[in-house]
């Protein structure tokens, strides 16, 4: 019933920017912890960023600090990942995910119980 949907991926040159969006159908994010993960071919899905919807508190992977910003828009029921100064190593499928019971480590994919289908981000050298 509840579904997450990512959008905004694409092909950009190194140093460029993209904004990813994630929307939920059927529910709002008001009680959730919302995370972004990415997964490159042949690699494990890895934590990128998280936001607590109600407080706006955020936490980032070291690799994206200072470059990526996670945010939310209550009116539109959306969560965003603004990605600046993109690097080729950022190339991956990006997933949004919801931790609906607000428990577990922020960086662990097992913490999140609802996932979108992913959107491809490719950064050329």
GROMACS .gro file of C-alpha atoms in nm, residues 18-118:
model
  101
   18UNK     CA    1   2.168   1.680  -0.909
   19UNK     CA    2   1.869   1.686  -0.679
   20UNK     CA    3   1.702   1.357  -0.602
   21UNK     CA    4   1.346   1.342  -0.478
   22UNK     CA    5   1.152   1.078  -0.293
   23UNK     CA    6   0.776   1.076  -0.251
   24UNK     CA    7   0.551   0.846  -0.054
   25UNK     CA    8   0.207   0.733  -0.157
   26UNK     CA    9  -0.055   0.667   0.105
   27UNK     CA   10   0.136   0.809   0.401
   28UNK     CA   11   0.333   1.107   0.514
   29UNK     CA   12   0.685   1.098   0.652
   30UNK     CA   13   0.592   1.280   0.970
   31UNK     CA   14   0.679   0.991   1.201
   32UNK     CA   15   0.966   0.843   1.003
   33UNK     CA   16   1.340   0.855   0.981
   34UNK     CA   17   1.418   0.887   0.610
   35UNK     CA   18   1.746   0.772   0.461
   36UNK     CA   19   1.929   0.773   0.131
   37UNK     CA   20   2.151   0.484   0.029
   38UNK     CA   21   2.344   0.408  -0.285
   39UNK     CA   22   2.468   0.093  -0.451
   40UNK     CA   23   2.729   0.061  -0.722
   41UNK     CA   24   2.753  -0.249  -0.941
   42UNK     CA   25   2.910  -0.538  -0.754
   43UNK     CA   26   2.907  -0.350  -0.424
   44UNK     CA   27   2.693  -0.350  -0.114
   45UNK     CA   28   2.423  -0.091  -0.062
   46UNK     CA   29   2.574   0.185   0.152
   47UNK     CA   30   2.442   0.464   0.371
   48UNK     CA   31   2.451   0.819   0.237
   49UNK     CA   32   2.233   1.044   0.454
   50UNK     CA   33   1.937   1.041   0.692
   51UNK     CA   34   1.686   1.290   0.825
   52UNK     CA   35   1.442   1.264   1.113
   53UNK     CA   36   1.127   1.405   0.964
   54UNK     CA   37   0.983   1.558   1.278
   55UNK     CA   38   1.299   1.729   1.404
   56UNK     CA   39   1.498   1.785   1.087
   57UNK     CA   40   1.810   1.637   1.244
   58UNK     CA   41   2.049   1.502   0.982
   59UNK     CA   42   2.348   1.273   0.961
   60UNK     CA   43   2.578   1.204   0.666
   61UNK     CA   44   2.831   0.953   0.551
   62UNK     CA   45   3.183   1.093   0.566
   63UNK     CA   46   3.219   1.060   0.192
   64UNK     CA   47   2.941   1.312   0.121
   65UNK     CA   48   2.973   1.561   0.407
   66UNK     CA   49   2.990   1.915   0.277
   67UNK     CA   50   2.866   1.810  -0.066
   68UNK     CA   51   2.523   1.654  -0.013
   69UNK     CA   52   2.225   1.793   0.176
   70UNK     CA   53   1.918   1.598   0.279
   71UNK     CA   54   1.597   1.790   0.340
   72UNK     CA   55   1.222   1.748   0.357
   73UNK     CA   56   0.910   1.935   0.248
   74UNK     CA   57   0.609   1.861   0.462
   75UNK     CA   58   0.364   2.034   0.228
   76UNK     CA   59   0.467   1.813  -0.063
   77UNK     CA   60   0.541   1.501   0.144
   78UNK     CA   61   0.884   1.480  -0.017
   79UNK     CA   62   1.240   1.416   0.091
   80UNK     CA   63   1.531   1.544  -0.116
   81UNK     CA   64   1.897   1.479  -0.161
   82UNK     CA   65   2.080   1.777  -0.307
   83UNK     CA   66   2.409   1.653  -0.447
   84UNK     CA   67   2.678   1.907  -0.531
   85UNK     CA   68   3.040   1.870  -0.637
   86UNK     CA   69   2.966   1.525  -0.768
   87UNK     CA   70   3.251   1.281  -0.815
   88UNK     CA   71   3.276   0.973  -1.038
   89UNK     CA   72   3.279   0.758  -0.725
   90UNK     CA   73   2.928   0.885  -0.649
   91UNK     CA   74   2.804   0.685  -0.948
   92UNK     CA   75   2.544   0.440  -0.821
   93UNK     CA   76   2.177   0.364  -0.795
   94UNK     CA   77   2.033   0.582  -0.521
   95UNK     CA   78   1.752   0.456  -0.300
   96UNK     CA   79   1.534   0.630  -0.048
   97UNK     CA   80   1.426   0.432   0.253
   98UNK     CA   81   1.206   0.473   0.558
   99UNK     CA   82   1.266   0.365   0.914
  100UNK     CA   83   0.913   0.362   1.038
  101UNK     CA   84   0.981   0.263   1.400
  102UNK     CA   85   1.273   0.504   1.448
  103UNK     CA   86   1.515   0.249   1.585
  104UNK     CA   87   1.849   0.097   1.495
  105UNK     CA   88   2.174   0.244   1.362
  106UNK     CA   89   2.126   0.525   1.114
  107UNK     CA   90   2.390   0.387   0.880
  108UNK     CA   91   2.261   0.029   0.857
  109UNK     CA   92   2.037  -0.074   0.570
  110UNK     CA   93   1.872  -0.327   0.798
  111UNK     CA   94   1.732  -0.037   1.001
  112UNK     CA   95   1.504   0.063   0.714
  113UNK     CA   96   1.196  -0.138   0.630
  114UNK     CA   97   1.054   0.044   0.329
  115UNK     CA   98   1.248   0.110   0.009
  116UNK     CA   99   1.201   0.277  -0.323
  117UNK     CA  100   1.297   0.129  -0.658
  118UNK     CA  101   1.608   0.343  -0.702
   0.00000   0.00000   0.00000
